[in-house]
Short mmCIF file of C-alpha atoms in Angstrom, two decimals:
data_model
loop_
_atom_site.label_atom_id
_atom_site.label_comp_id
_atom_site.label_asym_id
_atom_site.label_seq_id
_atom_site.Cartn_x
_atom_site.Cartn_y
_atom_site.Cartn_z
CA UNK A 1 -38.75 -29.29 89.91
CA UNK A 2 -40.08 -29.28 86.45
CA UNK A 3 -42.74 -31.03 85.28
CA UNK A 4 -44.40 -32.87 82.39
CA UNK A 5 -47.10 -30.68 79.83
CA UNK A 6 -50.61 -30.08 80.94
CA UNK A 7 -52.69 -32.94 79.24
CA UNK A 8 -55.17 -31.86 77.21
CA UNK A 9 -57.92 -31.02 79.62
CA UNK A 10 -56.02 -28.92 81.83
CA UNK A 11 -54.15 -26.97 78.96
CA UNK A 12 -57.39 -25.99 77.81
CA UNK A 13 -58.17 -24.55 81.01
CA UNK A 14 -55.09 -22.56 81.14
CA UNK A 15 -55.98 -21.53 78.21
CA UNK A 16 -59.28 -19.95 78.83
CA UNK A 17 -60.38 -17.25 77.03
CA UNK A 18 -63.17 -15.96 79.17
CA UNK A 19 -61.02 -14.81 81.98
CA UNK A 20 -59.24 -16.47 85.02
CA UNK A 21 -59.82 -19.79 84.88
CA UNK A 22 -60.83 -19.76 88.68
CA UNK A 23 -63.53 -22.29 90.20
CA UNK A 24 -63.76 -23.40 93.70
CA UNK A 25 -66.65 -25.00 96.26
CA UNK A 26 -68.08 -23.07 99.20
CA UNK A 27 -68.86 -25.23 102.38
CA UNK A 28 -71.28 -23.51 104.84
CA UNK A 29 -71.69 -24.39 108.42
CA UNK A 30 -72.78 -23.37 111.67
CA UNK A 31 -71.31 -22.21 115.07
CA UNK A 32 -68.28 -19.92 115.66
CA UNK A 33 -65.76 -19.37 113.61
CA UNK A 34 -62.47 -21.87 114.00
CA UNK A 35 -59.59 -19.71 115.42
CA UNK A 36 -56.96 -19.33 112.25
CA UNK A 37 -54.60 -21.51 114.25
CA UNK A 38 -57.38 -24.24 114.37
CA UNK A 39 -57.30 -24.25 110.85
CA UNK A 40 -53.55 -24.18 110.08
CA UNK A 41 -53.30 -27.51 111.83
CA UNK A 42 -55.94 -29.40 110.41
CA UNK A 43 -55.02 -28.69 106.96
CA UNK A 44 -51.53 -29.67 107.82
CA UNK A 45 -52.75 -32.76 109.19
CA UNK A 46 -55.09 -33.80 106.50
CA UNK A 47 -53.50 -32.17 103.47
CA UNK A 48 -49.12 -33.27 104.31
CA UNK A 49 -47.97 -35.01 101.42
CA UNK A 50 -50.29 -33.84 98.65
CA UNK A 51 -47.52 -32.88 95.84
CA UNK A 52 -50.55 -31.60 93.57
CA UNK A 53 -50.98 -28.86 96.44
CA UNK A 54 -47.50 -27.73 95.90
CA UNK A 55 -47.51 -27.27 92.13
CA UNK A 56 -46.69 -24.24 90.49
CA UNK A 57 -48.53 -23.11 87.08
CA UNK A 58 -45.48 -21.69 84.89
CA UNK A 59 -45.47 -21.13 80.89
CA UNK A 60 -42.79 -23.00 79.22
CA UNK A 61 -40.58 -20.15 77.95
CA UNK A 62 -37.92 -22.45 76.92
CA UNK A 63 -39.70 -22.51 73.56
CA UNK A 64 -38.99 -19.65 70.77
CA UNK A 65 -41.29 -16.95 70.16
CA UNK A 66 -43.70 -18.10 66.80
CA UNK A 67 -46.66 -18.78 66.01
CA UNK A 68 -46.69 -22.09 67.90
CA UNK A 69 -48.49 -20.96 71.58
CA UNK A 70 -46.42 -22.37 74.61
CA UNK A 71 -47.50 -25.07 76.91
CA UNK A 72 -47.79 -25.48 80.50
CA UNK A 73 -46.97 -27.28 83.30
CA UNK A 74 -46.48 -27.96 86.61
CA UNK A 75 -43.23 -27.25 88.65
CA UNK A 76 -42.71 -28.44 92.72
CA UNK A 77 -40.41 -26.43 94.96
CA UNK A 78 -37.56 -28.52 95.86
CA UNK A 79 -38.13 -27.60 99.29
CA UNK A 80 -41.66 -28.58 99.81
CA UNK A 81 -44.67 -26.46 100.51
CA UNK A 82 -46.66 -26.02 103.39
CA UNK A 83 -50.53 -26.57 102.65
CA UNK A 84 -51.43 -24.28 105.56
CA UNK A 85 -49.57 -21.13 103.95
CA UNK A 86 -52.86 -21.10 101.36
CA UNK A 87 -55.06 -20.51 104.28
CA UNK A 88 -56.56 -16.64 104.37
CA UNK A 89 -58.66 -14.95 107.18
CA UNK A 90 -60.80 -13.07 104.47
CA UNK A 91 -63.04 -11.21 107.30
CA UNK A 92 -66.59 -10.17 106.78
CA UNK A 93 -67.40 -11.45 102.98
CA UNK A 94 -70.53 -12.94 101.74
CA UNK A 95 -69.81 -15.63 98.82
CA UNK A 96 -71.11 -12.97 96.25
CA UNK A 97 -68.32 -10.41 97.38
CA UNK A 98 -65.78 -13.26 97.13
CA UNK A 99 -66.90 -14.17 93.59
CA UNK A 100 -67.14 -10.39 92.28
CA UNK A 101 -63.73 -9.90 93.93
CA UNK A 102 -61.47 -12.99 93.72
CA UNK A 103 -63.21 -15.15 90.90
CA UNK A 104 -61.94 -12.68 88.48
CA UNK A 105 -58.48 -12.01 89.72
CA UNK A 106 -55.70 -14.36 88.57
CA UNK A 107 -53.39 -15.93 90.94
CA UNK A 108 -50.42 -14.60 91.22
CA UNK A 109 -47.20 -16.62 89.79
CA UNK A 110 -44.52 -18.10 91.94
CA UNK A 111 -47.13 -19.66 94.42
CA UNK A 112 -49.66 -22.83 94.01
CA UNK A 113 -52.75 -21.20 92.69
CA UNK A 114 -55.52 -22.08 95.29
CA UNK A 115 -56.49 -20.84 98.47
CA UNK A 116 -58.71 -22.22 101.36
CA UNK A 117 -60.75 -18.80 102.86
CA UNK A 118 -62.78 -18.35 106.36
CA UNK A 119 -65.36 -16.00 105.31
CA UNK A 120 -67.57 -14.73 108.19
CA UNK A 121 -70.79 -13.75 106.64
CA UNK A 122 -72.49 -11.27 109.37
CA UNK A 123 -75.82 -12.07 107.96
CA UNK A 124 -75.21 -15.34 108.61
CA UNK A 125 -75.15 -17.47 111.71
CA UNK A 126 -71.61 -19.43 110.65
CA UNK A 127 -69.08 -19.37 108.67
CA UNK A 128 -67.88 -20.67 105.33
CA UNK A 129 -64.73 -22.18 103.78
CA UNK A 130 -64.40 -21.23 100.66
CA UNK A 131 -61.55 -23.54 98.12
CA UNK A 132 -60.52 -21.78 95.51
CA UNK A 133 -58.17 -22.31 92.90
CA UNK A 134 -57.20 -22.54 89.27
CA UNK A 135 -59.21 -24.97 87.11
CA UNK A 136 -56.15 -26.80 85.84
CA UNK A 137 -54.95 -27.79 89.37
CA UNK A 138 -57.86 -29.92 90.36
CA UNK A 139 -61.65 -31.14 89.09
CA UNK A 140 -64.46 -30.88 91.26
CA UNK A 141 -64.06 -34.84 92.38
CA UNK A 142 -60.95 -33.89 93.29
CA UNK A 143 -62.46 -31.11 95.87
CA UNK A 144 -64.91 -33.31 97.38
CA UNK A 145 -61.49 -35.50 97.89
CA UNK A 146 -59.65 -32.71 99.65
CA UNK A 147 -62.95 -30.74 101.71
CA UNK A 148 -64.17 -34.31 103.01
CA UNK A 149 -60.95 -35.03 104.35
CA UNK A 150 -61.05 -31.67 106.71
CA UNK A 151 -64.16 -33.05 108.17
CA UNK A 152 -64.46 -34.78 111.63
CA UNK A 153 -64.44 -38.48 111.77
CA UNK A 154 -62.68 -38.64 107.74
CA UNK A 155 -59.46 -39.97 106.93
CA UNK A 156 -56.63 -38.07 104.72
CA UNK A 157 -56.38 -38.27 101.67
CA UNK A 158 -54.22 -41.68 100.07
CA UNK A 159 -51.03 -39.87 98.94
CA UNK A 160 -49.98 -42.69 96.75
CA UNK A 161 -53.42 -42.81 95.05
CA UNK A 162 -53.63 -38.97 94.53
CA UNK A 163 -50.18 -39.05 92.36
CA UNK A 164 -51.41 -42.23 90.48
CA UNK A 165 -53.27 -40.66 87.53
CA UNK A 166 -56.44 -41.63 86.76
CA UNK A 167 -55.55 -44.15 83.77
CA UNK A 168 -55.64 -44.92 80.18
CA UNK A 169 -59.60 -45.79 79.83
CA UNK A 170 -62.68 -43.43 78.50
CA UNK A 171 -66.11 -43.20 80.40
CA UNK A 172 -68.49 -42.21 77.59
CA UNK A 173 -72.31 -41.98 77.19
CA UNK A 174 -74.17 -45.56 75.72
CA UNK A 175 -76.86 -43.67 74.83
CA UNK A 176 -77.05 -42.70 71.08
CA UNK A 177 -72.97 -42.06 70.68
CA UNK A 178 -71.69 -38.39 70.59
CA UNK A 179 -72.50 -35.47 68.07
CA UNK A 180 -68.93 -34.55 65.88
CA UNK A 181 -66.88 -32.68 67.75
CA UNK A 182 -67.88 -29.43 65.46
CA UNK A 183 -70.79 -30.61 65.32
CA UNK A 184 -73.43 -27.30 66.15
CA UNK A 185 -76.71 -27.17 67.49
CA UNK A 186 -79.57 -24.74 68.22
CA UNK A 187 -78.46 -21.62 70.11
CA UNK A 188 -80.69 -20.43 73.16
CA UNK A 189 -81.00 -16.55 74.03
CA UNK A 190 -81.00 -15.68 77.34
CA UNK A 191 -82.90 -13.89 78.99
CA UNK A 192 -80.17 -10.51 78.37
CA UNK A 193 -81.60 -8.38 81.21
CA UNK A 194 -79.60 -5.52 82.93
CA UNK A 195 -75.93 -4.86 82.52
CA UNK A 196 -74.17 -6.92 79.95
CA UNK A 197 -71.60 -8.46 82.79
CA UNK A 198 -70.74 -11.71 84.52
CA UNK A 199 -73.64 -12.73 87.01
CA UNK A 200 -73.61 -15.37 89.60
CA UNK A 201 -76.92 -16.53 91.39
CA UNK A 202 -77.32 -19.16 94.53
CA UNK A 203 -80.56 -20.84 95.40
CA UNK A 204 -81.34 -23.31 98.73
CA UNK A 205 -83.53 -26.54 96.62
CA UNK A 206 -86.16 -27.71 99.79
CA UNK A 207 -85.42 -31.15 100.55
CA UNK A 208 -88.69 -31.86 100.44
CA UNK A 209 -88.81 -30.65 96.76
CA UNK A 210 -85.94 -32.43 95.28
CA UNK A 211 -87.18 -35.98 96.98
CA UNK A 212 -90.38 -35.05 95.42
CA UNK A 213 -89.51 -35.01 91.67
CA UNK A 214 -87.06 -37.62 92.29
CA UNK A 215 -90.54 -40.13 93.10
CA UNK A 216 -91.49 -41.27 89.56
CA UNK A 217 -89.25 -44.89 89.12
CA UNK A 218 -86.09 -44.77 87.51
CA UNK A 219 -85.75 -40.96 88.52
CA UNK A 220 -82.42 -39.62 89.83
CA UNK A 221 -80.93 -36.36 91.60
CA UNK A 222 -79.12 -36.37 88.31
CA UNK A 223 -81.56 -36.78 85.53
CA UNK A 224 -83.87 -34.30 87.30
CA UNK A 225 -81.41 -32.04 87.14
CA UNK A 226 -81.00 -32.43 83.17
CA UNK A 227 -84.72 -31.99 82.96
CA UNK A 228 -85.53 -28.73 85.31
CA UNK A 229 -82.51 -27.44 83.17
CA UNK A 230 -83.73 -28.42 79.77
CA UNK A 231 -87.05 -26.65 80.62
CA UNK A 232 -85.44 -23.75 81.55
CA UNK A 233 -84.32 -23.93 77.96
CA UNK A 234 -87.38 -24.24 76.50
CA UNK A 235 -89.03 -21.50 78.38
CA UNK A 236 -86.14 -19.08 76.67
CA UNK A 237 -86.64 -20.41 73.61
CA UNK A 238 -90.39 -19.95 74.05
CA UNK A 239 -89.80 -16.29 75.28
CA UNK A 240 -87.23 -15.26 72.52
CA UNK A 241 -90.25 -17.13 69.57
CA UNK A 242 -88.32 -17.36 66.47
CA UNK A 243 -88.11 -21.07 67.21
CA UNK A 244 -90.92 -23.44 66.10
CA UNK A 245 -90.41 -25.91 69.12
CA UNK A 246 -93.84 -27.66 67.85
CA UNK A 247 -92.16 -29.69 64.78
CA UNK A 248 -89.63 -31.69 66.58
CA UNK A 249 -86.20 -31.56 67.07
CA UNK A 250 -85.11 -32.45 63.52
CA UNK A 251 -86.72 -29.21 62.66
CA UNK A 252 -85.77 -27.16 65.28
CA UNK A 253 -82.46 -28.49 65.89
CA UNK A 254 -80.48 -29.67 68.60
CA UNK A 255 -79.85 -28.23 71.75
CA UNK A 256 -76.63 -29.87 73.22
CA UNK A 257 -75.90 -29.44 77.05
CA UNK A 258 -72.25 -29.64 78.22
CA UNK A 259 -72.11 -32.62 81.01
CA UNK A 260 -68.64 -33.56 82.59
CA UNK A 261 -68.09 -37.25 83.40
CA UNK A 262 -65.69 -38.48 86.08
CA UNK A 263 -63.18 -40.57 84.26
CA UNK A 264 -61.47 -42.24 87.18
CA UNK A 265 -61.47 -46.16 88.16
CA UNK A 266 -62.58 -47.35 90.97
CA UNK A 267 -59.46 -47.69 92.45
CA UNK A 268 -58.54 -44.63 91.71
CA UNK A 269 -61.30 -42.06 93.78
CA UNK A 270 -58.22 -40.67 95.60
CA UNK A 271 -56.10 -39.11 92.07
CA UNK A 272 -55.74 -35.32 92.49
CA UNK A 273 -56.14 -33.55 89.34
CA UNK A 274 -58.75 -33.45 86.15
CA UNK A 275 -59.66 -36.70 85.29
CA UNK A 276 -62.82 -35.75 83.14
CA UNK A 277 -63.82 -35.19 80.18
CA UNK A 278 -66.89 -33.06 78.65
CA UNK A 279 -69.72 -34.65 76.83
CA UNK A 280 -72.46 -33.18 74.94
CA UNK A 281 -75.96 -34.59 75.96
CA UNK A 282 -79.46 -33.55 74.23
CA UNK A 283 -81.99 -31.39 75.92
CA UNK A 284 -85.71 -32.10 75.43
CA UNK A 285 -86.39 -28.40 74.81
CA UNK A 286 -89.34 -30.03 72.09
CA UNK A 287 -91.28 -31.92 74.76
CA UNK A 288 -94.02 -29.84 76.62
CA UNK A 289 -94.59 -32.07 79.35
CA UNK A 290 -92.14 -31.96 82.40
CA UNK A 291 -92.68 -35.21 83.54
CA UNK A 292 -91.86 -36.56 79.52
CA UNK A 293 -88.93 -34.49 79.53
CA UNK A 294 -88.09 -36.37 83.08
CA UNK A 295 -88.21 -39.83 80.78
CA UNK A 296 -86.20 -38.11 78.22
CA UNK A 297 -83.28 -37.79 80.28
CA UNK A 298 -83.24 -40.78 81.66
CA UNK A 299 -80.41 -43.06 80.73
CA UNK A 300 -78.66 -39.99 79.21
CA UNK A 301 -75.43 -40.33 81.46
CA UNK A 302 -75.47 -44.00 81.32
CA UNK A 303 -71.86 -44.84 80.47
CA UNK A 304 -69.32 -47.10 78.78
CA UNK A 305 -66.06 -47.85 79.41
CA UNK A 306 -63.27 -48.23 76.47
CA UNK A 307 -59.54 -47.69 75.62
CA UNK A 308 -58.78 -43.90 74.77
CA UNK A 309 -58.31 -44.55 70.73
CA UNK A 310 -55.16 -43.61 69.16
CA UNK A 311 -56.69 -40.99 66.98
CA UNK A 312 -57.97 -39.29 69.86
CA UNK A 313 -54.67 -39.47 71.94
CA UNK A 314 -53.41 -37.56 68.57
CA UNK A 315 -56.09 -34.96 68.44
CA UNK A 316 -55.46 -34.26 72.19
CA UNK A 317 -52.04 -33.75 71.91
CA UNK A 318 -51.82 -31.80 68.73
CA UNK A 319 -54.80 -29.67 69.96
CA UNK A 320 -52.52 -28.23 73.00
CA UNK A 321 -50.11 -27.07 70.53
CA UNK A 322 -51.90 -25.20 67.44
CA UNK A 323 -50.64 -21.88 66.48
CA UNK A 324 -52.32 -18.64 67.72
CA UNK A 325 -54.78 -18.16 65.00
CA UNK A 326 -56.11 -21.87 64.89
CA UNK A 327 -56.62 -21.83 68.58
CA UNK A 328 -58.79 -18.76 67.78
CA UNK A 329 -60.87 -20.51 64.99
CA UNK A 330 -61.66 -23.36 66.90
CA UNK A 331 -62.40 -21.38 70.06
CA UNK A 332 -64.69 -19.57 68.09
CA UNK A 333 -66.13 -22.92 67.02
CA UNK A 334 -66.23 -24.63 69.87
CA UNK A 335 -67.80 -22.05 72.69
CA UNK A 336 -70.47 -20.87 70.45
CA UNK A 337 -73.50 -20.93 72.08
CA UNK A 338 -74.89 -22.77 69.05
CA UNK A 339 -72.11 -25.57 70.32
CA UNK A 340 -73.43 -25.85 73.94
CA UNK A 341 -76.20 -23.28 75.18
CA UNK A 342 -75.73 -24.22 78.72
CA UNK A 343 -73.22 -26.36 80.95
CA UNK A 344 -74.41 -28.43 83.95
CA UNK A 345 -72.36 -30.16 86.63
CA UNK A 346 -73.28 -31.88 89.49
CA UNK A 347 -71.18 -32.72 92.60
CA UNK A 348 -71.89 -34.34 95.73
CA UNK A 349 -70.08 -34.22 99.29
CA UNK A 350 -70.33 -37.82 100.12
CA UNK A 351 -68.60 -37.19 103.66
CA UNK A 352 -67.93 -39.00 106.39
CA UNK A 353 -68.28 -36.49 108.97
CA UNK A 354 -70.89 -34.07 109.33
CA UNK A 355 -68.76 -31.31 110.83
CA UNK A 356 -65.35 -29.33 110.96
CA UNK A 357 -64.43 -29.65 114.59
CA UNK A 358 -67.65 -29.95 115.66
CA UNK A 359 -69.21 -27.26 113.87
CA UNK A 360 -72.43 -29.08 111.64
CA UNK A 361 -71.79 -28.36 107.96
CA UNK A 362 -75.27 -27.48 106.29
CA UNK A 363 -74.88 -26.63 102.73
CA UNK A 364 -72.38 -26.85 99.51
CA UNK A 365 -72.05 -24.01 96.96
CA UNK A 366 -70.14 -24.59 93.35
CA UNK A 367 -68.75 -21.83 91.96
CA UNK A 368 -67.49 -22.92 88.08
CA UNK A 369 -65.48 -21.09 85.64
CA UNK A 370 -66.73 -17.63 83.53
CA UNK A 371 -68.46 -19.66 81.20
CA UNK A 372 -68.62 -18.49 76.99
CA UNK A 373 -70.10 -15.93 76.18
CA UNK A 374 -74.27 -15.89 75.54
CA UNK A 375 -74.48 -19.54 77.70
CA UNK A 376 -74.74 -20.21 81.38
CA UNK A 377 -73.53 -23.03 83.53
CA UNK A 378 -75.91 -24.38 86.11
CA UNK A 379 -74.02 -26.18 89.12
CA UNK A 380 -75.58 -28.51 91.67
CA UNK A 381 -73.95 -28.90 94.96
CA UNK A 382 -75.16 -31.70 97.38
CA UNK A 383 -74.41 -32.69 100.82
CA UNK A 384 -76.82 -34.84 103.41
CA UNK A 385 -78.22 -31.71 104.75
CA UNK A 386 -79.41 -30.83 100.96
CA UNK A 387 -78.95 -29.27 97.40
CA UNK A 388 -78.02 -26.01 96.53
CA UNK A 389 -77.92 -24.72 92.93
CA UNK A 390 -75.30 -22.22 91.33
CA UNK A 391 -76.11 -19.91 88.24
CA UNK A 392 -73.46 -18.31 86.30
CA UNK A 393 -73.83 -16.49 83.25
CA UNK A 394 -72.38 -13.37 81.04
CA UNK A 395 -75.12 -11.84 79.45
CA UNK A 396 -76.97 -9.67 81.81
CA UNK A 397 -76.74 -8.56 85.11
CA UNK A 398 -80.24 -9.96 86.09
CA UNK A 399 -79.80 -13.05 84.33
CA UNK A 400 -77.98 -15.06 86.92
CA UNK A 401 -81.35 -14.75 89.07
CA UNK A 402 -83.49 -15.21 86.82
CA UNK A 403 -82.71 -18.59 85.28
CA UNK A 404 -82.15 -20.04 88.89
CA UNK A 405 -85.74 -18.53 89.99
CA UNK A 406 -86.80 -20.50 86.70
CA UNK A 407 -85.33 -23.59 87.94
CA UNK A 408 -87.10 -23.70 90.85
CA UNK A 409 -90.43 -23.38 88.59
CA UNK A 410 -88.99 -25.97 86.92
CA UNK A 411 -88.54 -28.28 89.80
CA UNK A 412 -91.82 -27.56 91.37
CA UNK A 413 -93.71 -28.59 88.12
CA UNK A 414 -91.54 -31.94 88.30
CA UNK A 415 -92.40 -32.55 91.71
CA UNK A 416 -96.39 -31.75 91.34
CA UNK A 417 -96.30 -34.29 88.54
CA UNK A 418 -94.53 -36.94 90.65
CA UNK A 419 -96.73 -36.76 93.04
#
């Protein structure tokens, strides 16, 4: 059954120019592997009734060839779907096989595009479930909707509330307003080492570490992330030295990190989809001092809530429908590294349970989407066993590694001075 257009988030994304628009999250646990049967059934338990699991991706070809692209949207088989169909024995992967091998690959059409994989890592003692999917299907609250539910000791998720849509309001930053939307800032070079090819890096954060440069007051799992990252970005900026970082940011210019910020109500946690939108936040790449770069983020993704205007409802909707070559200009614009250097995201498993069928889960991985060229997204995946942080980049081979080892410097020089 046909569907309404992609909104303007999700059109984007099935738009992406950087290939497949695939994300996902990786849950890691321990014990034996659930029998494939095992996992049919609780997926048809937990995940029955979920029309957003059914959906189809299809062009509109009803349109006539011009220069006017054609939209998307969704289409449900009138028959239903079965949720555990998605499922896939994948064998003996590791989670960087999966994302060299599947992360690149689009999803075939005539089925929903997401799976649910049981990867058996023989280095490891466990097993991991790997979501993966399209980025226009669902945003990563929406995953930490679905995954908790599979848990012991969780309920399903509301059907009704997960076909509500998220509603007509805007979550924005307070602090300072937005830059324009073509607004530029200063680009950072990465590090460029090895092979010029997508890279993707995961890195256990010690407990003890995070809780330690979370001490100083007002300090959050959040704003420390913003910091490590924005002195990762200095220290490229101070390696690649044609930036004078000791005038100031008026002089050397803004660097602008890409933050996503959950636009749901609070009586809406349940809505299936992408209900976000992306906001540009300033790094501290001037300030020397961790712990002052720490204070500088602070209050950064302190929000507002206000009625979507009705200039931006008309910039949304005519954006999803410009011609070829304007698409291309403001692509060009827009995912310059000048425009947003790096990309961080944060999401936490706030579960219930603690284990699938009595296996203990133990750690969270993100995997986001290819991100522009010459930038690098930096993902933070949290459960109550701990953090993990996910690199992905484009411009070297080696980079991937070496920005999440310079995290964890990062970290470590916010947790000596907080203690």
């Amino acid at each position: 059954m046909p569907g309404p257009h992609l909104p303007f988030m999700e059109e984007g994304m099935a738009r992406w120019p950087f290939g497949p628009p695939n994300a996902g999250i990786a849950l890691d646990f321990t014990g034996p592997p659930p029998q494939l049967a095992e996992l049919h059934t609780l997926v048809r338990e937990r995940w029955a009734g979920l029309p957003r699991l059914a959906g189809q991706l299809v062009r509109d070809e009803r349109r006539p060839l011009s220069g006017w692209s054609r939209r998307h949207r969704w289409e449900t088989p009138a028959a239903g779907h079965d949720p555990a169909g998605q499922v896939r024995d994948t064998g003996t992967a590791t989670l960087r096989d999966a994302v060299r091998d599947w992360f690149h690959r689009p999803f075939p059409g005539g089925e929903p595009p997401w799976n649910l994989h049981l990867l058996h890592d023989p280095s490891a003692a466990g097993f991991t479930l790997l979501f993966r999917m399209h980025h226009s299907l669902l945003d990563g609250r929406s995953l930490t909707t679905l995954l908790r539910a599979l848990l012991d000791g969780c309920g399903p998720v509301d059907a009704g509330a997960a076909a509500a849509g998220p509603g007509g309001l805007r979550r924005a930053p307070a602090a300072g307003g937005q830059p324009g939307l073509l607004a530029a800032g200063l680009a950072v070079p990465l590090p460029g080492k090895g092979e010029r090819r997508t890279a993707y890096a995961v890195l256990d954060l010690p407990p003890e570490l995070v809780r330690a440069a979370r001490r100083p007051p007002g300090a959050t799992t959040n704003t420390v992330f913003l910091a490590a990252v924005s002195g990762v970005l200095r220290s490229c900026l101070l390696t690649a030295g044609p930036v004078d970082l000791t005038q100031g940011a008026e002089a050397a210019g803004p660097v602008w990190l890409s933050v996503p910020v959950d636009q749901r109500p609070a009586d809406r946690g349940d809505f299936l989809g992408n209900a976000f939108c992306n906001v540009r936040l300033p790094a501290p790449v001037t300030l020397p001092d961790p712990t002052a770069r720490l204070r500088a983020c602070a209050g950064l993704l302190t929000t507002v809530t206000r009625p979507l205007g009705r200039a931006e409802k008309l910039l949304e909707s005519a954006a999803t429908a410009l011609p070829g070559p304007a698409q291309a200009l403001a692509r060009g614009r827009l995912f310059a590294p000048a425009y947003a250097p790096a990309a961080c995201t944060y999401v936490h498993l706030r579960e219930t349970g603690r284990t699938l069928a009595g296996r203990p889960l133990h750690r969270i991985s993100l995997v986001p989407m290819i991100p522009p060229d010459d930038t690098v997204t930096f993902a933070l995946g949290g459960c109550a066993r701990g953090h993990t942080l996910s690199v992905f980049t484009n411009s070297g081979a080696e980079d991937a590694d070496l920005l999440a080892e310079s995290f964890r410097h990062e970290l470590v020089l916010l947790a000596e001075a907080g203690g």
